[in-house]
Short mmCIF file of C-alpha atoms in Angstrom, two decimals:
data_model
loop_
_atom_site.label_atom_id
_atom_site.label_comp_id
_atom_site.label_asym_id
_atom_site.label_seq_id
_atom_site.Cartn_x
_atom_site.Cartn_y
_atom_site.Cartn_z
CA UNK A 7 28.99 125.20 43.09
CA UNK A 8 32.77 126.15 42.24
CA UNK A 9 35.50 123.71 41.08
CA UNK A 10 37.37 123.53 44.66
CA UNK A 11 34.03 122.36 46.32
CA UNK A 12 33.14 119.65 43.90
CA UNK A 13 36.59 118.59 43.85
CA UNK A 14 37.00 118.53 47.80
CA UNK A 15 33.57 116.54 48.44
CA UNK A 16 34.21 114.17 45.53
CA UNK A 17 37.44 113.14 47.13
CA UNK A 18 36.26 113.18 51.05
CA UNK A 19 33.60 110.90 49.63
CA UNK A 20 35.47 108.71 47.24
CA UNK A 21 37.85 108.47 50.28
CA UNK A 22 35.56 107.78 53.36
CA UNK A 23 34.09 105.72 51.23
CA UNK A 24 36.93 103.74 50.52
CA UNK A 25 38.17 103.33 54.66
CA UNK A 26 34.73 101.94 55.57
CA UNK A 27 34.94 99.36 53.45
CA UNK A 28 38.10 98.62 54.13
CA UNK A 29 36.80 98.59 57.65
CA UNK A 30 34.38 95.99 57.09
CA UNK A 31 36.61 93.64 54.83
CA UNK A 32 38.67 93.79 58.16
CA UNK A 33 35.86 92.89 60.32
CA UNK A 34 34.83 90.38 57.76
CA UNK A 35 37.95 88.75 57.83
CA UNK A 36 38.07 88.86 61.77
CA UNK A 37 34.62 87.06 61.81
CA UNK A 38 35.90 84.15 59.37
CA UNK A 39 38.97 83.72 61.72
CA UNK A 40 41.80 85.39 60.25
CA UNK A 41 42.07 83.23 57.27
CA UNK A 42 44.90 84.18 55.00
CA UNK A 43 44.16 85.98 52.15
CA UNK A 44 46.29 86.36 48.51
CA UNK A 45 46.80 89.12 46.29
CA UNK A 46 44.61 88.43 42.92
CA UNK A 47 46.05 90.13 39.26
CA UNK A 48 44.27 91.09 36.09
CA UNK A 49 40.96 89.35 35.27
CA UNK A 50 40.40 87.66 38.30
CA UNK A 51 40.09 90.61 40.12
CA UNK A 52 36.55 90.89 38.81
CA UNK A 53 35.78 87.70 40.08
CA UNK A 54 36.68 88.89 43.32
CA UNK A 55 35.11 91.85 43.29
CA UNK A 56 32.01 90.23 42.43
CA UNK A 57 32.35 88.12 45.81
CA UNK A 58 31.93 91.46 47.92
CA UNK A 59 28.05 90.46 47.45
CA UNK A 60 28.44 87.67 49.87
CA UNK A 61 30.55 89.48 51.93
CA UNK A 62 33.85 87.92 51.33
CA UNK A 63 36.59 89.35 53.08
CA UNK A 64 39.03 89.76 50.22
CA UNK A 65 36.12 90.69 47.61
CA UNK A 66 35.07 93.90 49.90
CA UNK A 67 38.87 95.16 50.61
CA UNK A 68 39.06 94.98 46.90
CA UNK A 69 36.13 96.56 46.39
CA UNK A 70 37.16 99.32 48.78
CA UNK A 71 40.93 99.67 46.58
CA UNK A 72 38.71 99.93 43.26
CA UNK A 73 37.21 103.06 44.86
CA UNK A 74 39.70 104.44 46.16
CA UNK A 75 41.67 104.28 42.62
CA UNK A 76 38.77 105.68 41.16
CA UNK A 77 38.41 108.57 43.44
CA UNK A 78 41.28 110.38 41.61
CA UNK A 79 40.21 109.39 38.00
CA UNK A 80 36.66 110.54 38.84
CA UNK A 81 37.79 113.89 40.18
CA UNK A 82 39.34 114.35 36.57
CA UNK A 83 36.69 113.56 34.67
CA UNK A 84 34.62 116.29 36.89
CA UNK A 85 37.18 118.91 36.56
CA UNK A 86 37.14 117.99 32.70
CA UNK A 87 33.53 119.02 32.96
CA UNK A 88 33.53 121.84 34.79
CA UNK A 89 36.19 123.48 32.64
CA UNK A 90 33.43 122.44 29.75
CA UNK A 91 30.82 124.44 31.36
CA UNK A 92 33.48 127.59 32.01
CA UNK A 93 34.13 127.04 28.08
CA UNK A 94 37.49 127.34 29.17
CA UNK A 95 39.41 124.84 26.02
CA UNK A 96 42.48 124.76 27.29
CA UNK A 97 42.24 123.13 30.63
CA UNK A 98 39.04 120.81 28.77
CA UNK A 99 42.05 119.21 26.45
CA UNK A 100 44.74 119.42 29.40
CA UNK A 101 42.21 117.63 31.69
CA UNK A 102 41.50 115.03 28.90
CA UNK A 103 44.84 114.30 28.39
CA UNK A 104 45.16 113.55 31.83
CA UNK A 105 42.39 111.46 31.94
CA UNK A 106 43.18 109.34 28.90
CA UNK A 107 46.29 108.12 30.52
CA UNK A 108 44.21 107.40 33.88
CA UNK A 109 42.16 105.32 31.77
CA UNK A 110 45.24 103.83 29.62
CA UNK A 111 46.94 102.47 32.81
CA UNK A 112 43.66 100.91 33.89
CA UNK A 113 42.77 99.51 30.47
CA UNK A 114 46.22 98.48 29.64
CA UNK A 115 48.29 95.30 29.31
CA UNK A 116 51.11 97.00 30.58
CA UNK A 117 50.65 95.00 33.92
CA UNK A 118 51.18 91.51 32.05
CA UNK B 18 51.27 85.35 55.90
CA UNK B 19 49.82 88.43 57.64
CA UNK B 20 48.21 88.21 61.22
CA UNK B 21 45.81 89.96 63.31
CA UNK B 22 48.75 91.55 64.98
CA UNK B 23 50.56 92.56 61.80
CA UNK B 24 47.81 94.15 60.60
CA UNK B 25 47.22 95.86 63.58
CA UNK B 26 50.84 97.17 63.63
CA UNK B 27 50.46 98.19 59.82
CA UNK B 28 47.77 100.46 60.92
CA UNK B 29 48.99 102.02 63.69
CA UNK B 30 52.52 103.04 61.65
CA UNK B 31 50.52 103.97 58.63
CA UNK B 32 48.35 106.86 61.22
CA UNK B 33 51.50 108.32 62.06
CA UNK B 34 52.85 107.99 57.88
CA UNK B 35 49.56 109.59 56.93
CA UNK B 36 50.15 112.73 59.06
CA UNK B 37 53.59 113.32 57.99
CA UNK B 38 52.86 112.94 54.65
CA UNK B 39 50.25 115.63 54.65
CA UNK B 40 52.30 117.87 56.93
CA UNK B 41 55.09 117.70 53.95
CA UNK B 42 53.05 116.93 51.08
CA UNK B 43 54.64 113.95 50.51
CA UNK B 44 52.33 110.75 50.28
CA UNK B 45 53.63 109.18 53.44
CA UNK B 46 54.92 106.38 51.34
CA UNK B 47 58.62 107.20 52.00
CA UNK B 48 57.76 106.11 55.61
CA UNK B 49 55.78 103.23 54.42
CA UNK B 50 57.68 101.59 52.27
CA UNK B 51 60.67 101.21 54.77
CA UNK B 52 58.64 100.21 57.58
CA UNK B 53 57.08 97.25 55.21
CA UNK B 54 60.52 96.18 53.82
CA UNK B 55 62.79 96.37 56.79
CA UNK B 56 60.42 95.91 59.78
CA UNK B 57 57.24 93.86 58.43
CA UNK B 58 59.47 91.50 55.96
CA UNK B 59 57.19 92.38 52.80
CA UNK B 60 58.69 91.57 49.53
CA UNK B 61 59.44 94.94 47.34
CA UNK B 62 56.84 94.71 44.58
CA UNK B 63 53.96 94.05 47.27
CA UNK B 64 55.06 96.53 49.50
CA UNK B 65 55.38 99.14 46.45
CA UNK B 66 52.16 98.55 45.58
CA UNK B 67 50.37 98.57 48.45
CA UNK B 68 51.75 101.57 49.77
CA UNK B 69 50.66 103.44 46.11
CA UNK B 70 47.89 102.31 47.17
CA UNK B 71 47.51 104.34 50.52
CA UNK B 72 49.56 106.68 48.48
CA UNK B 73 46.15 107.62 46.93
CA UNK B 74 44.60 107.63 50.01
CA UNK B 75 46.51 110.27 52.32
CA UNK B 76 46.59 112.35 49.28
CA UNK B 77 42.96 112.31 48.23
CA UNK B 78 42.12 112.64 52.51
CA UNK B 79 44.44 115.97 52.78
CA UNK B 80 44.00 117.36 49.46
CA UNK B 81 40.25 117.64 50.41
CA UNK B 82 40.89 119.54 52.98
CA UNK B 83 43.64 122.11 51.20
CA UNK B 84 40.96 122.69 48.27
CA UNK B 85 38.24 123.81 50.54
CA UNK B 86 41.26 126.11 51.72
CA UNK B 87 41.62 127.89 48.23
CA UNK B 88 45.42 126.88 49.15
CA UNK B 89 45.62 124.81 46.17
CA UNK B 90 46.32 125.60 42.01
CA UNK B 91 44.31 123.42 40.74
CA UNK B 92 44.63 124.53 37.61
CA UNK B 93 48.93 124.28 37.56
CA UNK B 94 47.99 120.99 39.88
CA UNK B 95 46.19 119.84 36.35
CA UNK B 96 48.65 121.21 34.07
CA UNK B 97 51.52 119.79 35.82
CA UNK B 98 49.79 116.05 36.15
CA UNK B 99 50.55 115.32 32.40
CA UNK B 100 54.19 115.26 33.41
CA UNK B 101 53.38 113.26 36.80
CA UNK B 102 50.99 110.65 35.28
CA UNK B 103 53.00 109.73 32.39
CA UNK B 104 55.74 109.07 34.50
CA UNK B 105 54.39 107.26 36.56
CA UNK B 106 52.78 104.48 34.16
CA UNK B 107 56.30 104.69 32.90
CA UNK B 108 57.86 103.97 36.32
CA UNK B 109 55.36 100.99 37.08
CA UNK B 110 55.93 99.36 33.81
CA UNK B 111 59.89 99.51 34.18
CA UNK B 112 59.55 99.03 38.03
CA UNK B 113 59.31 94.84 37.19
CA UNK B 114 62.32 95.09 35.19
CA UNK B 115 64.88 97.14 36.65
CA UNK B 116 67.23 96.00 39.89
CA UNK B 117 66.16 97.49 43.30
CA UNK B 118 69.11 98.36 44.50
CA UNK B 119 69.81 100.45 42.27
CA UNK B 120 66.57 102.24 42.49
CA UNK B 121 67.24 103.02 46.15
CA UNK B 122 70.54 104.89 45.51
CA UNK B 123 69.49 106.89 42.76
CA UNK B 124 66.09 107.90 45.07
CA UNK B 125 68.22 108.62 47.82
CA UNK B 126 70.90 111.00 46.37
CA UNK B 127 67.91 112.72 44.40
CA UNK B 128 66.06 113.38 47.74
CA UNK B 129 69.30 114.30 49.01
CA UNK B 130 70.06 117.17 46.36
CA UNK B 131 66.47 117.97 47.00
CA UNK B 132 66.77 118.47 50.71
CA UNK B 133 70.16 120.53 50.28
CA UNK B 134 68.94 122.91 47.61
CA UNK B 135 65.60 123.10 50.36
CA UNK B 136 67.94 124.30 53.39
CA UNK B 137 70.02 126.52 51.56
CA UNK B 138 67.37 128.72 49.95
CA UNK B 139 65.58 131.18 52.63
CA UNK B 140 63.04 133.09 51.89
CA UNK B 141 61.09 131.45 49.16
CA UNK B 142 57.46 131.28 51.22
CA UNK B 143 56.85 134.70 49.53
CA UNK B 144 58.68 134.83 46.35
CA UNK B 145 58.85 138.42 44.92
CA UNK B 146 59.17 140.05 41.39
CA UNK B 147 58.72 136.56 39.84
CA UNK B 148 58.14 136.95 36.32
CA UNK B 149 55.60 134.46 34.64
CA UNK B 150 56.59 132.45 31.58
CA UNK B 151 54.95 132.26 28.67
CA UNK B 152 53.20 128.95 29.09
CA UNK B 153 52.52 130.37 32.51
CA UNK B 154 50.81 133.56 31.64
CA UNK B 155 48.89 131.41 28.10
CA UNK B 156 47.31 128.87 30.93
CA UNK B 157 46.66 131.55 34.03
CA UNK B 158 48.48 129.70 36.32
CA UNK B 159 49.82 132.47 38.84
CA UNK B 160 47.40 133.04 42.01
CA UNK B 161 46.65 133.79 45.71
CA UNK B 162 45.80 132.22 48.57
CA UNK B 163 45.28 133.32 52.02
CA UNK B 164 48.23 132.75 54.80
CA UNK B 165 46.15 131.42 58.09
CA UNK B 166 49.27 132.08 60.47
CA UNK B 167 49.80 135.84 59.14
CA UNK B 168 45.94 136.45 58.43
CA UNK B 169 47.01 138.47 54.62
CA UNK B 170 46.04 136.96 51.55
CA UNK B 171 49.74 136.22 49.55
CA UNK B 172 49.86 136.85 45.33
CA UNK B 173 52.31 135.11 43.49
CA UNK B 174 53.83 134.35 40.12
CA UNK B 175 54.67 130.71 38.25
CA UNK B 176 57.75 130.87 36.60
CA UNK B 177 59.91 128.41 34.45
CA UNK B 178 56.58 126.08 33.76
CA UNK B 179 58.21 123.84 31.05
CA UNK B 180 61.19 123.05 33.38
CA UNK B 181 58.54 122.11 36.29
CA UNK B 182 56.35 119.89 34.13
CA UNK B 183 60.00 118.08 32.98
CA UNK B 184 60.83 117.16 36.57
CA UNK B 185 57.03 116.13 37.25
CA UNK B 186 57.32 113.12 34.97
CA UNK B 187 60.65 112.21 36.55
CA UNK B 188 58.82 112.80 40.02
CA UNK B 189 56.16 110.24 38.25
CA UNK B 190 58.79 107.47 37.34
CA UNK B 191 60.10 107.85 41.05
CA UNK B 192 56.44 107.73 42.20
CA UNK B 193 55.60 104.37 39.67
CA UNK B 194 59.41 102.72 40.55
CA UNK B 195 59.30 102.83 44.47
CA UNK B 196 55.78 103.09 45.66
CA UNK B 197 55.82 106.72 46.85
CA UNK B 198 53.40 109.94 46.11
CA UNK B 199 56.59 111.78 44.52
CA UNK B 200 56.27 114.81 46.45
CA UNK B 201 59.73 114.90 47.41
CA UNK B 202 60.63 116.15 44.25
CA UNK B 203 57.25 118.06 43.41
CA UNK B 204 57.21 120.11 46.57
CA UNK B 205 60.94 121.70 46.02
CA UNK B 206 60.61 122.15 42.39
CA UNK B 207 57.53 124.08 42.86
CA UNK B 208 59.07 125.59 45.27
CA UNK B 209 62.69 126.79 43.78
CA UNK B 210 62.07 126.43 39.80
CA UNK B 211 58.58 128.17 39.60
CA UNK B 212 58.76 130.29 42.81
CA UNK B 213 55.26 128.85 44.24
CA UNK B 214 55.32 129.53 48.18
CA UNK B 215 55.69 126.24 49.56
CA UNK B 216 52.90 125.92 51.33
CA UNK B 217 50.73 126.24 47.90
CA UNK B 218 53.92 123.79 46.31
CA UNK B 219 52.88 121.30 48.86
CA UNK B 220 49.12 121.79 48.43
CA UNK B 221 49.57 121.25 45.21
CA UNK B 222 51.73 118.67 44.94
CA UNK B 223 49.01 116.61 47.15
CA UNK B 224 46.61 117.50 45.00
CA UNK B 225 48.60 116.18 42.18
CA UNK B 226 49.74 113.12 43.67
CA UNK B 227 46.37 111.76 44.31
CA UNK B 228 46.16 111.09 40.62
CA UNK B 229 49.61 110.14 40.03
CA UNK B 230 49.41 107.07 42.03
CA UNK B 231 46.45 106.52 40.64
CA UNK B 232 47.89 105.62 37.76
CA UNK B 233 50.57 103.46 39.25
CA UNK B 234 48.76 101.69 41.88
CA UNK B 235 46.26 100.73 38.36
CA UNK B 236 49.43 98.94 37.00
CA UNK B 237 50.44 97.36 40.51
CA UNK B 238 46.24 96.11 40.76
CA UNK B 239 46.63 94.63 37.06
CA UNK B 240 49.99 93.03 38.18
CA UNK B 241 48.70 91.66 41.53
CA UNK B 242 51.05 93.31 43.59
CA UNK B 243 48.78 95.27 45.95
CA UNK B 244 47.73 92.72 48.63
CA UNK B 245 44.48 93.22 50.44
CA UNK B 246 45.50 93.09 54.20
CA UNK B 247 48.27 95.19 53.35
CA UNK B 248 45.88 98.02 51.58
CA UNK B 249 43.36 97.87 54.45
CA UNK B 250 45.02 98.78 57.36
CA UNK B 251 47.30 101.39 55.46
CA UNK B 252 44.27 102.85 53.33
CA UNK B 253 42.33 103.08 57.16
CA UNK B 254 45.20 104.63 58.91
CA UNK B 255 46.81 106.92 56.35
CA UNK B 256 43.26 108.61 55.72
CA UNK B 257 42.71 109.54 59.51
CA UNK B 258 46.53 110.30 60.04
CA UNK B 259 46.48 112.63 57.18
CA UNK B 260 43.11 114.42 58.58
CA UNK B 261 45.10 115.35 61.42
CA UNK B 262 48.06 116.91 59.68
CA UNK B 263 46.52 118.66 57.23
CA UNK B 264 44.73 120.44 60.48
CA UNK B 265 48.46 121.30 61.73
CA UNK B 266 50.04 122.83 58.54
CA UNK B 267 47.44 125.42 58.20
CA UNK B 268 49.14 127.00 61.71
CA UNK B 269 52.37 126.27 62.05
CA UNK B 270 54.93 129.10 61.11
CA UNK B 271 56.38 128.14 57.05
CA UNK B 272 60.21 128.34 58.24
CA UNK B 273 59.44 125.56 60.94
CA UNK B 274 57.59 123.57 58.51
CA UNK B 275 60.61 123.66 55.85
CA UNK B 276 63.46 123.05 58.98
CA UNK B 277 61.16 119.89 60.06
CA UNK B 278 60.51 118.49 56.52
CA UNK B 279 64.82 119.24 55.49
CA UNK B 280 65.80 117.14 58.96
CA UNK B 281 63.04 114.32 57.36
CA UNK B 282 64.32 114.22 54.16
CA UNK B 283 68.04 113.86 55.02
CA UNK B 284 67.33 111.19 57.01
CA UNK B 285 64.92 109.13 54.28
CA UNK B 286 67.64 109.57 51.97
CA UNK B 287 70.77 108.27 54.24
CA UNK B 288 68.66 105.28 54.68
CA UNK B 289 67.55 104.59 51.13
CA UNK B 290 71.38 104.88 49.75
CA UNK B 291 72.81 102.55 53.06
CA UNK B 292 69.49 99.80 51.72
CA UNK B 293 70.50 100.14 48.09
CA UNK B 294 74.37 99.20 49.58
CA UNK B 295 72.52 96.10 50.66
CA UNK B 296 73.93 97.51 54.36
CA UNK B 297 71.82 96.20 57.19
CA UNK B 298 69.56 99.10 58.19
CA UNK B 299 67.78 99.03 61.13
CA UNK B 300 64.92 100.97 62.13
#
């Protein structure tokens, strides 16, 4: 399988993944009659992840942003591998660097 | 507070967002962003973050699509993203610090200079005797992709790389500051600096800003500034919106597509300088 395919199905699926859920946080919410629902930060978006499980409105649109963030980051990290395979150095270390700072930003405290 | 019927308004308005933006290769968050502010009320930060968001998602929905085409570089999409992503972790971070306003002007003169500098160069869909640089030719960036509407396969040449990569991370703060992919400036760079044919600039630049926002909307999540019935509706609409215009661009004529996006940027810029004025704008 060549780079562009990989790359094109990782994101159609990262992304269709992502607007179902988002679809059934919707429906979710519409079934617990439109209850108003705040924007979490930092370490208690876990918590509300978590809450997906039970079908919480709010946990499964977050749930659906978290993949949707990820679908970007992940298609790095496959590029980075693919370029491994090719033995092609350069675009290994380019593709790192590029995924370093993905990870930074999520990993950071820069948000505080 | 956010209704059934805002939400349903958010959606529809972030279809038609989601289209543009992958018509132009822009993330569709230049039409977002005003339509949250001025029409929907949304304070700034949540309606910057929330539309990087979407951002993500019109660019991850068309760049699909213009991989499977071979009409994207990936590998000067890659090279170009360490510019783009460290700008814009650099633009969220100093996004809760600086003054809006100001923000606004300075976006819309730049996407102003960009959308002169667009109309007045003509010819620039196949750019010819373009010499490659040297980090150009050390990283094999130059390449070929097949033109649907004139059925030839087109060669070109990436030129002035270091220049290109330069303006990516200010295309990254701009991206991180206001809540947009950043292709405004991408697209014409790519375009009039390194002589890519703009409909591989705009490929590319969708490509690119997939990951870019990526790394903004992270900061924006952290910061709790990307609010979930904002997100849904926009990351819903923007991915079927953009399915639909990524279907368009691979037949309509390059000349029309550059006269259509020119008339679109002029316009996003007037009313980003007449909001940063604190001038009533209506919509």
């Amino acid at each position: 399988m060549d780079l562009n395919r990989l790359v094109s199905y990782s994101l159609r699926i990262g992304v269709f993944a992502s607007a179902l859920l988002s679809v059934v946080g919707l429906f979710a919410w519409a079934a617990g009659g439109f209850n108003n629902i705040a924007a979490v930060a930092g370490s208690d978006i876990a918590g509300t992840l978590s809450s997906a499980v039970r079908g919480d409105a709010s946990g499964i649109i977050y749930l659906a942003i978290a993949i949707l963030i990820a679908t970007p980051v992940f298609r790095v990290a496959v590029s980075s591998v693919y370029f491994g395979l090719e033995r092609d150095r350069k675009y290994v270390l380019i593709s790192l660097a590029v995924l370093s700072m993905l990870i930074f930003a999520l990993i950071s405290r820069l948000a505080a | 507070m956010l209704g059934p019927v805002d939400v349903l308004v958010i959606f529809l308005v972030s279809i038609v967002a989601g289209f543009i933006g992958a018509l132009f290769g822009l993330g569709g968050g230049v039409l977002i962003i005003p339509f949250l502010t001025l029409v929907e009320g949304v304070p700034v930060p949540l309606a910057v973050g929330s539309s990087i968001v979407s951002v993500v998602a019109t660019s991850s929905s068309s760049a699909a699509a213009y991989v499977q085409d071979h009409l994207t570089n990936l590998r000067l999409g890659m090279f170009l993203e360490i510019g783009t992503v460290a700008g814009a972790i650099t633009g969220a971070f100093v996004a809760a610090f600086l003054p809006v306003s100001a923000l606004f002007i300075l976006f819309g003169l730049i996407l102003l200079y960009a959308t002169i500098i667009m109309i007045r160069a003509r010819g620039i869909d196949f750019p010819a005797n373009v010499r490659p640089d040297k980090t150009s030719r050390t990283l094999a960036l130059g390449s070929q992709y097949e033109d649907h509407s004139l059925n030839k396969v087109v060669k070109y040449e990436v030129t002035r790389t270091p220049l290109t990569v330069f303006m990516g991370y200010f295309a990254g703060v701009v991206s991180g500051l206001l809540g947009v992919g950043g292709g405004i400036i991408n697209v014409p760079t790519m375009n009039l600096v390194s002589k890519v044919p703009v409909k591989v600039a705009s490929a590319t630049s969708n490509f690119m800003i997939g990951v870019t926002a990526a790394a903004s909307a992270s900061v924006y999540l952290l910061r709790g500034d990307v609010h979930p019935l904002l997100a849904a509706p926009l990351i819903i609409g923007v991915a079927g919106g953009a399915l639909l215009g990524t279907r368009v661009l691979k037949v309509t004529p390059p000349t029309r597509v550059k006269i259509v996006l020119g008339i679109l940027l002029a316009a996003i810029s007037l009313l980003m300088i007449l909001k940063g004025f604190n001038l009533p704008v209506v919509l």
